[in-house]
Amino acid sequence: MPETRREERSPGTWRTAGAVLRKDLLLELRGFDTLPAMVLFAIVTFVIFHFGLNQATIEGQEAAGVLTVTLLFAAMLGINRLFVAEREQGGFDAFLLAPVDRSALLIAKAAALFLFLAVLELIAVPAFALLLLGPSLGPPLPGLIAVLALGDVALAVIGTLVSAIAVQTRARDLIGPIIGLPLLLPALIAVARGTGPLLAAHGSGAPPGRWVAILALYDVVFALLSYAVFDFLLED
Amino acid sequence: MQVPAGATLAVLGRNGAGKSTLLRILATLLRPHAGEVTVLGERLPARAWAVRGRIGLLAHEPLLYRDLSGRENLGYHARLHGVPPARVEQVLDAVGMRERADEPVRQLSRGMVQRLAVGRTVLHCPSVLLLDEPLANLDPAATGLVAPLIGRDSGLTRVITSHDPRAALAEADLVLGLAGGRAAFVSAPDQVDPAAVERLYA
């Protein structure tokens, strides 16, 4: 990585990322600042859709759209808060003073966001099935998990990048969505198209291969891009 | 100007003179707009990576997470610096915080947080200490407690900023007066012109 070499005592990228991730999970367990807000937002949104659409149940592409957009907006809450503790409590300085690979921070934050999204979906998807979804969630579940996991990687990587930019500004709650949502639009489309057939009344049990491939490619491209530019975002 | 190994540079100046900015440049956290900076023989910012981990910065902010305990905070910093966990207990003892080490930092008094911050600063056995008002919030007993770690007896190269010229001069081997981000004077402490010091704070 540019400007980041390892000293004898440097703990290594993965060990450093593990230390930061462990610290972030501990902070979340102590404060519950992020996850409850994400979960509550998603469930309230499903309730609003339930009454707003004036339909007992939805299915297919309509259901996929509602689920994907709700998860995306819930994710924005987590993205906005991802670096707040580092900014407000000197975590950035402490990290930058250590002889570590700065990319470890990207890896750790993306992993933390991915875990938050996984927990969010563990609660939000069953709630969605209960409140809105017509067809049974059972048969398409493996496919749905695969598509959502790929979508979560996109959200985690781009969300971390956007959050690192936004937290340096005063209007971080505004900057996050303004930069993040356009960047995430292709992933949103791919997740919605990938899950649409799965949530149809007589749909297939497997997601469309084309959208899964697009999503996977999108994940790889943005992961590499984030890895390349993240070091420079931490410069003064 | 040069600060010899093991010497103490006291940086004097009123609020906004550039004391903290100078420390952040020396700590590799800021890039200098002009001039040349060398720390431990390494030119900054080009070779900043070579000195990170050999610098201990005690800033205005303690660089501790409020929702974590002192032990958890120091454990986190130890992992970042590749320091064995046993060193955390050693440092907690040294700053007299072992008994309160499992309480969240937000529940501790300012003096206790400052003691933990001192512990965080010396946890990785740095070669250079950058100390921004290091004794802020510390009572005389705590000041005595941290003296072997960050005081003259530590034997480390130190850069200290202070609003209290008398205390800073007593500690210093070299004095830098800053005004408006520029050096107003550089001299040995016994050759500092009291009028020049007064002008710094006027």
mmCIF file of N, CA, C and O in Angstrom, chain B residues 5-93:
data_model
loop_
_atom_site.group_PDB
_atom_site.id
_atom_site.type_symbol
_atom_site.label_atom_id
_atom_site.label_comp_id
_atom_site.label_asym_id
_atom_site.label_seq_id
_atom_site.Cartn_x
_atom_site.Cartn_y
_atom_site.Cartn_z
ATOM 1 N N ALA B 5 18.622 13.930 21.060
ATOM 2 C CA ALA B 5 17.972 12.769 21.687
ATOM 3 C C ALA B 5 18.028 12.899 23.201
ATOM 4 O O ALA B 5 19.066 13.256 23.773
ATOM 5 N N GLY B 6 16.907 12.641 23.841
ATOM 6 C CA GLY B 6 16.826 12.698 25.297
ATOM 7 C C GLY B 6 16.575 14.087 25.851
ATOM 8 O O GLY B 6 16.397 14.251 27.058
ATOM 9 N N ALA B 7 16.540 15.098 24.982
ATOM 10 C CA ALA B 7 16.321 16.477 25.445
ATOM 11 C C ALA B 7 14.835 16.813 25.428
ATOM 12 O O ALA B 7 14.017 16.099 24.840
ATOM 13 N N THR B 8 14.513 17.930 26.083
ATOM 14 C CA THR B 8 13.125 18.391 26.139
ATOM 15 C C THR B 8 13.008 19.762 25.495
ATOM 16 O O THR B 8 13.741 20.687 25.866
ATOM 17 N N LEU B 9 12.106 19.849 24.531
ATOM 18 C CA LEU B 9 11.799 21.141 23.906
ATOM 19 C C LEU B 9 10.472 21.631 24.465
ATOM 20 O O LEU B 9 9.464 20.920 24.382
ATOM 21 N N ALA B 10 10.479 22.821 25.046
ATOM 22 C CA ALA B 10 9.223 23.420 25.508
ATOM 23 C C ALA B 10 8.748 24.407 24.457
ATOM 24 O O ALA B 10 9.531 25.244 23.997
ATOM 25 N N VAL B 11 7.485 24.271 24.067
ATOM 26 C CA VAL B 11 6.909 25.172 23.068
ATOM 27 C C VAL B 11 5.923 26.095 23.781
ATOM 28 O O VAL B 11 4.951 25.622 24.381
ATOM 29 N N LEU B 12 6.217 27.392 23.719
ATOM 30 C CA LEU B 12 5.364 28.374 24.398
ATOM 31 C C LEU B 12 4.577 29.171 23.363
ATOM 32 O O LEU B 12 5.029 29.347 22.230
ATOM 33 N N GLY B 13 3.453 29.680 23.791
ATOM 34 C CA GLY B 13 2.651 30.514 22.897
ATOM 35 C C GLY B 13 1.224 30.580 23.371
ATOM 36 O O GLY B 13 0.754 29.666 24.058
ATOM 37 N N ARG B 14 0.541 31.651 22.974
ATOM 38 C CA ARG B 14 -0.851 31.807 23.390
ATOM 39 C C ARG B 14 -1.743 30.866 22.586
ATOM 40 O O ARG B 14 -1.283 30.189 21.663
ATOM 41 N N ASN B 15 -3.013 30.857 22.928
ATOM 42 C CA ASN B 15 -3.976 30.026 22.194
ATOM 43 C C ASN B 15 -3.951 30.389 20.709
ATOM 44 O O ASN B 15 -3.969 31.565 20.362
ATOM 45 N N GLY B 16 -3.893 29.383 19.863
ATOM 46 C CA GLY B 16 -3.916 29.621 18.415
ATOM 47 C C GLY B 16 -2.559 29.943 17.828
ATOM 48 O O GLY B 16 -2.451 30.241 16.626
ATOM 49 N N ALA B 17 -1.498 29.886 18.649
ATOM 50 C CA ALA B 17 -0.160 30.222 18.139
ATOM 51 C C ALA B 17 0.381 29.142 17.214
ATOM 52 O O ALA B 17 1.297 29.399 16.429
ATOM 53 N N GLY B 18 -0.151 27.929 17.331
ATOM 54 C CA GLY B 18 0.306 26.836 16.454
ATOM 55 C C GLY B 18 0.990 25.717 17.208
ATOM 56 O O GLY B 18 1.616 24.846 16.587
ATOM 57 N N LYS B 19 0.866 25.709 18.529
ATOM 58 C CA LYS B 19 1.541 24.675 19.335
ATOM 59 C C LYS B 19 1.004 23.276 19.009
ATOM 60 O O LYS B 19 1.769 22.357 18.715
ATOM 61 N N SER B 20 -0.312 23.143 19.058
ATOM 62 C CA SER B 20 -0.917 21.824 18.798
ATOM 63 C C SER B 20 -0.695 21.394 17.351
ATOM 64 O O SER B 20 -0.487 20.211 17.068
ATOM 65 N N THR B 21 -0.725 22.366 16.430
ATOM 66 C CA THR B 21 -0.487 22.054 15.016
ATOM 67 C C THR B 21 0.930 21.511 14.833
ATOM 68 O O THR B 21 1.146 20.532 14.110
ATOM 69 N N LEU B 22 1.890 22.140 15.517
ATOM 70 C CA LEU B 22 3.276 21.661 15.438
ATOM 71 C C LEU B 22 3.371 20.216 15.939
ATOM 72 O O LEU B 22 4.014 19.366 15.308
ATOM 73 N N LEU B 23 2.691 19.941 17.050
ATOM 74 C CA LEU B 23 2.731 18.573 17.581
ATOM 75 C C LEU B 23 2.097 17.589 16.605
ATOM 76 O O LEU B 23 2.592 16.477 16.423
ATOM 77 N N ARG B 24 1.007 17.985 15.971
ATOM 78 C CA ARG B 24 0.339 17.086 15.019
ATOM 79 C C ARG B 24 1.207 16.850 13.784
ATOM 80 O O ARG B 24 1.186 15.769 13.199
ATOM 81 N N ILE B 25 1.975 17.843 13.383
ATOM 82 C CA ILE B 25 2.906 17.651 12.255
ATOM 83 C C ILE B 25 4.002 16.662 12.674
ATOM 84 O O ILE B 25 4.321 15.725 11.940
ATOM 85 N N LEU B 26 4.549 16.852 13.873
ATOM 86 C CA LEU B 26 5.605 15.952 14.355
ATOM 87 C C LEU B 26 5.074 14.520 14.541
ATOM 88 O O LEU B 26 5.818 13.553 14.404
ATOM 89 N N ALA B 27 3.768 14.423 14.849
ATOM 90 C CA ALA B 27 3.158 13.105 15.068
ATOM 91 C C ALA B 27 2.762 12.428 13.754
ATOM 92 O O ALA B 27 2.184 11.338 13.778
ATOM 93 N N THR B 28 3.018 13.072 12.624
ATOM 94 C CA THR B 28 2.684 12.586 11.275
ATOM 95 C C THR B 28 1.196 12.670 10.958
ATOM 96 O O THR B 28 0.733 12.109 9.973
ATOM 97 N N LEU B 29 0.436 13.386 11.791
ATOM 98 C CA LEU B 29 -1.009 13.478 11.547
ATOM 99 C C LEU B 29 -1.363 14.622 10.594
ATOM 100 O O LEU B 29 -2.456 14.654 10.046
ATOM 101 N N LEU B 30 -0.464 15.572 10.440
ATOM 102 C CA LEU B 30 -0.660 16.675 9.498
ATOM 103 C C LEU B 30 0.577 16.803 8.620
ATOM 104 O O LEU B 30 1.692 16.511 9.071
ATOM 105 N N ARG B 31 0.366 17.288 7.388
ATOM 106 C CA ARG B 31 1.503 17.557 6.501
ATOM 107 C C ARG B 31 1.899 19.018 6.645
ATOM 108 O O ARG B 31 1.029 19.885 6.616
ATOM 109 N N PRO B 32 3.192 19.308 6.748
ATOM 110 C CA PRO B 32 3.597 20.719 6.803
ATOM 111 C C PRO B 32 3.401 21.383 5.438
ATOM 112 O O PRO B 32 3.626 20.755 4.408
ATOM 113 N N HIS B 33 2.923 22.643 5.460
ATOM 114 C CA HIS B 33 2.744 23.362 4.192
ATOM 115 C C HIS B 33 4.081 23.824 3.633
ATOM 116 O O HIS B 33 4.247 23.996 2.440
ATOM 117 N N ALA B 34 5.034 24.074 4.529
ATOM 118 C CA ALA B 34 6.358 24.540 4.091
ATOM 119 C C ALA B 34 7.391 24.069 5.099
ATOM 120 O O ALA B 34 7.046 23.649 6.206
ATOM 121 N N GLY B 35 8.655 24.151 4.710
ATOM 122 C CA GLY B 35 9.731 23.773 5.623
ATOM 123 C C GLY B 35 9.998 22.284 5.606
ATOM 124 O O GLY B 35 9.338 21.525 4.885
ATOM 125 N N GLU B 36 10.974 21.887 6.388
ATOM 126 C CA GLU B 36 11.358 20.466 6.462
ATOM 127 C C GLU B 36 11.247 19.981 7.896
ATOM 128 O O GLU B 36 11.641 20.672 8.822
ATOM 129 N N VAL B 37 10.713 18.806 8.046
ATOM 130 C CA VAL B 37 10.561 18.213 9.378
ATOM 131 C C VAL B 37 11.200 16.825 9.365
ATOM 132 O O VAL B 37 10.902 16.012 8.485
ATOM 133 N N THR B 38 12.059 16.586 10.327
ATOM 134 C CA THR B 38 12.683 15.271 10.461
ATOM 135 C C THR B 38 12.471 14.781 11.888
ATOM 136 O O THR B 38 12.749 15.522 12.842
ATOM 137 N N VAL B 39 11.932 13.582 12.028
ATOM 138 C CA VAL B 39 11.734 12.982 13.350
ATOM 139 C C VAL B 39 12.470 11.652 13.390
ATOM 140 O O VAL B 39 12.295 10.817 12.477
ATOM 141 N N LEU B 40 13.286 11.467 14.405
ATOM 142 C CA LEU B 40 14.078 10.237 14.568
ATOM 143 C C LEU B 40 14.872 9.930 13.293
ATOM 144 O O LEU B 40 14.992 8.771 12.882
ATOM 145 N N GLY B 41 15.350 10.977 12.663
ATOM 146 C CA GLY B 41 16.176 10.819 11.471
ATOM 147 C C GLY B 41 15.397 10.561 10.199
ATOM 148 O O GLY B 41 15.984 10.393 9.132
ATOM 149 N N GLU B 42 14.077 10.538 10.272
ATOM 150 C CA GLU B 42 13.240 10.256 9.098
ATOM 151 C C GLU B 42 12.512 11.528 8.670
ATOM 152 O O GLU B 42 11.874 12.181 9.491
ATOM 153 N N ARG B 43 12.597 11.838 7.389
ATOM 154 C CA ARG B 43 11.962 13.049 6.890
ATOM 155 C C ARG B 43 10.451 12.826 6.739
ATOM 156 O O ARG B 43 10.023 11.804 6.201
ATOM 157 N N LEU B 44 9.688 13.817 7.195
ATOM 158 C CA LEU B 44 8.219 13.756 7.103
ATOM 159 C C LEU B 44 7.749 14.682 5.985
ATOM 160 O O LEU B 44 8.387 15.708 5.742
ATOM 161 N N PRO B 45 6.654 14.357 5.326
ATOM 162 C CA PRO B 45 5.811 13.177 5.543
ATOM 163 C C PRO B 45 6.255 11.947 4.730
ATOM 164 O O PRO B 45 5.636 10.895 4.856
ATOM 165 N N ALA B 46 7.317 12.107 3.919
ATOM 166 C CA ALA B 46 7.672 11.020 2.998
ATOM 167 C C ALA B 46 7.921 9.693 3.715
ATOM 168 O O ALA B 46 7.524 8.637 3.240
ATOM 169 N N ARG B 47 8.593 9.765 4.856
ATOM 170 C CA ARG B 47 8.918 8.518 5.556
ATOM 171 C C ARG B 47 8.165 8.422 6.891
ATOM 172 O O ARG B 47 8.678 7.893 7.878
ATOM 173 N N ALA B 48 6.952 8.960 6.882
ATOM 174 C CA ALA B 48 6.140 8.946 8.104
ATOM 175 C C ALA B 48 5.933 7.521 8.618
ATOM 176 O O ALA B 48 5.921 7.276 9.826
ATOM 177 N N TRP B 49 5.784 6.585 7.682
ATOM 178 C CA TRP B 49 5.536 5.190 8.071
ATOM 179 C C TRP B 49 6.655 4.634 8.953
ATOM 180 O O TRP B 49 6.438 3.737 9.758
ATOM 181 N N ALA B 50 7.854 5.197 8.776
ATOM 182 C CA ALA B 50 9.009 4.648 9.503
ATOM 183 C C ALA B 50 9.035 5.087 10.974
ATOM 184 O O ALA B 50 9.723 4.473 11.787
ATOM 185 N N VAL B 51 8.319 6.175 11.288
ATOM 186 C CA VAL B 51 8.346 6.652 12.679
ATOM 187 C C VAL B 51 7.045 6.394 13.441
ATOM 188 O O VAL B 51 7.010 6.505 14.662
ATOM 189 N N ARG B 52 5.984 6.057 12.700
ATOM 190 C CA ARG B 52 4.733 5.739 13.395
ATOM 191 C C ARG B 52 4.988 4.555 14.320
ATOM 192 O O ARG B 52 5.657 3.613 13.956
ATOM 193 N N GLY B 53 4.454 4.598 15.486
ATOM 194 C CA GLY B 53 4.716 3.520 16.430
ATOM 195 C C GLY B 53 5.926 3.813 17.301
ATOM 196 O O GLY B 53 6.158 3.122 18.282
ATOM 197 N N ARG B 54 6.716 4.845 16.938
ATOM 198 C CA ARG B 54 7.854 5.228 17.792
ATOM 199 C C ARG B 54 7.585 6.580 18.444
ATOM 200 O O ARG B 54 8.448 7.153 19.089
ATOM 201 N N ILE B 55 6.365 7.083 18.198
ATOM 202 C CA ILE B 55 5.967 8.382 18.749
ATOM 203 C C ILE B 55 4.820 8.178 19.728
ATOM 204 O O ILE B 55 3.901 7.406 19.453
ATOM 205 N N GLY B 56 4.870 8.862 20.859
ATOM 206 C CA GLY B 56 3.753 8.846 21.795
ATOM 207 C C GLY B 56 3.146 10.234 21.844
ATOM 208 O O GLY B 56 3.843 11.197 22.192
ATOM 209 N N LEU B 57 1.872 10.347 21.457
ATOM 210 C CA LEU B 57 1.209 11.658 21.433
ATOM 211 C C LEU B 57 0.178 11.741 22.545
ATOM 212 O O LEU B 57 -0.758 10.943 22.589
ATOM 213 N N LEU B 58 0.367 12.712 23.415
ATOM 214 C CA LEU B 58 -0.636 13.000 24.445
ATOM 215 C C LEU B 58 -1.268 14.332 24.064
ATOM 216 O O LEU B 58 -0.678 15.395 24.258
ATOM 217 N N ALA B 59 -2.459 14.251 23.477
ATOM 218 C CA ALA B 59 -3.102 15.447 22.928
ATOM 219 C C ALA B 59 -4.181 15.953 23.890
ATOM 220 O O ALA B 59 -4.363 15.410 24.974
ATOM 221 N N HIS B 60 -4.894 16.998 23.457
ATOM 222 C CA HIS B 60 -6.016 17.491 24.276
ATOM 223 C C HIS B 60 -7.069 16.407 24.435
ATOM 224 O O HIS B 60 -7.633 16.221 25.498
ATOM 225 N N GLU B 61 -7.356 15.706 23.325
ATOM 226 C CA GLU B 61 -8.297 14.589 23.373
ATOM 227 C C GLU B 61 -7.549 13.355 23.873
ATOM 228 O O GLU B 61 -6.423 13.102 23.433
ATOM 229 N N PRO B 62 -8.153 12.566 24.753
ATOM 230 C CA PRO B 62 -7.419 11.415 25.302
ATOM 231 C C PRO B 62 -7.244 10.260 24.302
ATOM 232 O O PRO B 62 -6.473 9.351 24.546
ATOM 233 N N LEU B 63 -7.972 10.305 23.180
ATOM 234 C CA LEU B 63 -7.953 9.217 22.176
ATOM 235 C C LEU B 63 -8.374 7.894 22.811
ATOM 236 O O LEU B 63 -7.763 6.845 22.578
ATOM 237 N N LEU B 64 -9.426 7.978 23.617
ATOM 238 C CA LEU B 64 -9.981 6.784 24.267
ATOM 239 C C LEU B 64 -11.480 6.744 23.969
ATOM 240 O O LEU B 64 -12.130 7.794 23.932
ATOM 241 N N TYR B 65 -12.018 5.552 23.770
ATOM 242 C CA TYR B 65 -13.460 5.415 23.511
ATOM 243 C C TYR B 65 -14.217 5.465 24.835
ATOM 244 O O TYR B 65 -13.914 4.706 25.756
ATOM 245 N N ARG B 66 -15.206 6.342 24.894
ATOM 246 C CA ARG B 66 -15.912 6.592 26.156
ATOM 247 C C ARG B 66 -16.705 5.386 26.647
ATOM 248 O O ARG B 66 -16.877 5.198 27.842
ATOM 249 N N ASP B 67 -17.214 4.568 25.719
ATOM 250 C CA ASP B 67 -18.038 3.419 26.131
ATOM 251 C C ASP B 67 -17.222 2.182 26.463
ATOM 252 O O ASP B 67 -17.777 1.173 26.905
ATOM 253 N N LEU B 68 -15.924 2.230 26.222
ATOM 254 C CA LEU B 68 -15.061 1.101 26.590
ATOM 255 C C LEU B 68 -14.381 1.402 27.913
ATOM 256 O O LEU B 68 -14.204 2.559 28.290
ATOM 257 N N SER B 69 -13.973 0.358 28.594
ATOM 258 C CA SER B 69 -13.248 0.554 29.850
ATOM 259 C C SER B 69 -11.797 0.926 29.556
ATOM 260 O O SER B 69 -11.328 0.803 28.418
ATOM 261 N N GLY B 70 -11.102 1.349 30.601
ATOM 262 C CA GLY B 70 -9.687 1.676 30.438
ATOM 263 C C GLY B 70 -8.896 0.482 29.952
ATOM 264 O O GLY B 70 -8.057 0.594 29.054
ATOM 265 N N ARG B 71 -9.199 -0.691 30.527
ATOM 266 C CA ARG B 71 -8.477 -1.911 30.135
ATOM 267 C C ARG B 71 -8.766 -2.256 28.665
ATOM 268 O O ARG B 71 -7.861 -2.622 27.920
ATOM 269 N N GLU B 72 -10.039 -2.125 28.269
ATOM 270 C CA GLU B 72 -10.391 -2.429 26.867
ATOM 271 C C GLU B 72 -9.728 -1.444 25.908
ATOM 272 O O GLU B 72 -9.248 -1.829 24.836
ATOM 273 N N ASN B 73 -9.725 -0.163 26.293
ATOM 274 C CA ASN B 73 -9.076 0.837 25.450
ATOM 275 C C ASN B 73 -7.594 0.539 25.282
ATOM 276 O O ASN B 73 -7.070 0.535 24.161
ATOM 277 N N LEU B 74 -6.910 0.290 26.390
ATOM 278 C CA LEU B 74 -5.469 0.032 26.305
ATOM 279 C C LEU B 74 -5.212 -1.279 25.554
ATOM 280 O O LEU B 74 -4.227 -1.402 24.824
ATOM 281 N N GLY B 75 -6.101 -2.257 25.752
ATOM 282 C CA GLY B 75 -5.967 -3.527 25.026
ATOM 283 C C GLY B 75 -6.062 -3.310 23.526
ATOM 284 O O GLY B 75 -5.304 -3.900 22.746
ATOM 285 N N TYR B 76 -6.995 -2.440 23.130
ATOM 286 C CA TYR B 76 -7.152 -2.117 21.701
ATOM 287 C C TYR B 76 -5.882 -1.460 21.158
ATOM 288 O O TYR B 76 -5.357 -1.851 20.102
ATOM 289 N N HIS B 77 -5.368 -0.485 21.887
ATOM 290 C CA HIS B 77 -4.140 0.191 21.442
ATOM 291 C C HIS B 77 -2.958 -0.774 21.431
ATOM 292 O O HIS B 77 -2.093 -0.691 20.552
ATOM 293 N N ALA B 78 -2.929 -1.682 22.385
ATOM 294 C CA ALA B 78 -1.836 -2.665 22.425
ATOM 295 C C ALA B 78 -1.871 -3.532 21.164
ATOM 296 O O ALA B 78 -0.837 -3.823 20.570
ATOM 297 N N ARG B 79 -3.080 -3.932 20.761
ATOM 298 C CA ARG B 79 -3.191 -4.761 19.554
ATOM 299 C C ARG B 79 -2.759 -3.980 18.307
ATOM 300 O O ARG B 79 -2.110 -4.520 17.420
ATOM 301 N N LEU B 80 -3.117 -2.682 18.259
ATOM 302 C CA LEU B 80 -2.713 -1.870 17.100
ATOM 303 C C LEU B 80 -1.198 -1.723 17.023
ATOM 304 O O LEU B 80 -0.630 -1.601 15.940
ATOM 305 N N HIS B 81 -0.553 -1.701 18.178
ATOM 306 C CA HIS B 81 0.900 -1.484 18.198
ATOM 307 C C HIS B 81 1.691 -2.783 18.325
ATOM 308 O O HIS B 81 2.911 -2.740 18.465
ATOM 309 N N GLY B 82 1.002 -3.910 18.310
ATOM 310 C CA GLY B 82 1.701 -5.186 18.421
ATOM 311 C C GLY B 82 2.383 -5.367 19.770
ATOM 312 O O GLY B 82 3.447 -5.983 19.860
ATOM 313 N N VAL B 83 1.751 -4.820 20.812
ATOM 314 C CA VAL B 83 2.318 -4.895 22.162
ATOM 315 C C VAL B 83 1.670 -6.059 22.909
ATOM 316 O O VAL B 83 0.453 -6.246 22.814
ATOM 317 N N PRO B 84 2.434 -6.862 23.665
ATOM 318 C CA PRO B 84 1.827 -7.993 24.382
ATOM 319 C C PRO B 84 0.834 -7.524 25.456
ATOM 320 O O PRO B 84 1.035 -6.465 26.059
ATOM 321 N N PRO B 85 -0.234 -8.294 25.708
ATOM 322 C CA PRO B 85 -1.273 -7.887 26.663
ATOM 323 C C PRO B 85 -0.726 -7.612 28.069
ATOM 324 O O PRO B 85 -1.289 -6.790 28.805
ATOM 325 N N ALA B 86 0.349 -8.288 28.454
ATOM 326 C CA ALA B 86 0.900 -8.080 29.801
ATOM 327 C C ALA B 86 1.318 -6.630 30.013
ATOM 328 O O ALA B 86 1.281 -6.110 31.142
ATOM 329 N N ARG B 87 1.690 -5.955 28.948
ATOM 330 C CA ARG B 87 2.121 -4.557 29.042
ATOM 331 C C ARG B 87 0.949 -3.655 29.483
ATOM 332 O O ARG B 87 1.161 -2.642 30.141
ATOM 333 N N VAL B 88 -0.274 -4.055 29.111
ATOM 334 C CA VAL B 88 -1.456 -3.273 29.500
ATOM 335 C C VAL B 88 -1.562 -3.227 31.026
ATOM 336 O O VAL B 88 -1.760 -2.161 31.625
ATOM 337 N N GLU B 89 -1.411 -4.380 31.660
ATOM 338 C CA GLU B 89 -1.507 -4.440 33.133
ATOM 339 C C GLU B 89 -0.380 -3.640 33.774
ATOM 340 O O GLU B 89 -0.585 -2.943 34.770
ATOM 341 N N GLN B 90 0.800 -3.732 33.167
ATOM 342 C CA GLN B 90 1.956 -3.001 33.669
ATOM 343 C C GLN B 90 1.681 -1.487 33.643
ATOM 344 O O GLN B 90 1.952 -0.768 34.611
ATOM 345 N N VAL B 91 1.110 -1.025 32.543
ATOM 346 C CA VAL B 91 0.836 0.407 32.387
ATOM 347 C C VAL B 91 -0.291 0.846 33.321
ATOM 348 O O VAL B 91 -0.226 1.926 33.918
ATOM 349 N N LEU B 92 -1.334 -0.005 33.454
ATOM 350 C CA LEU B 92 -2.434 0.334 34.373
ATOM 351 C C LEU B 92 -1.893 0.510 35.790
ATOM 352 O O LEU B 92 -2.313 1.412 36.520
ATOM 353 N N ASP B 93 -0.972 -0.351 36.173
ATOM 354 C CA ASP B 93 -0.332 -0.212 37.489
ATOM 355 C C ASP B 93 0.442 1.091 37.580
ATOM 356 O O ASP B 93 0.360 1.813 38.575
#
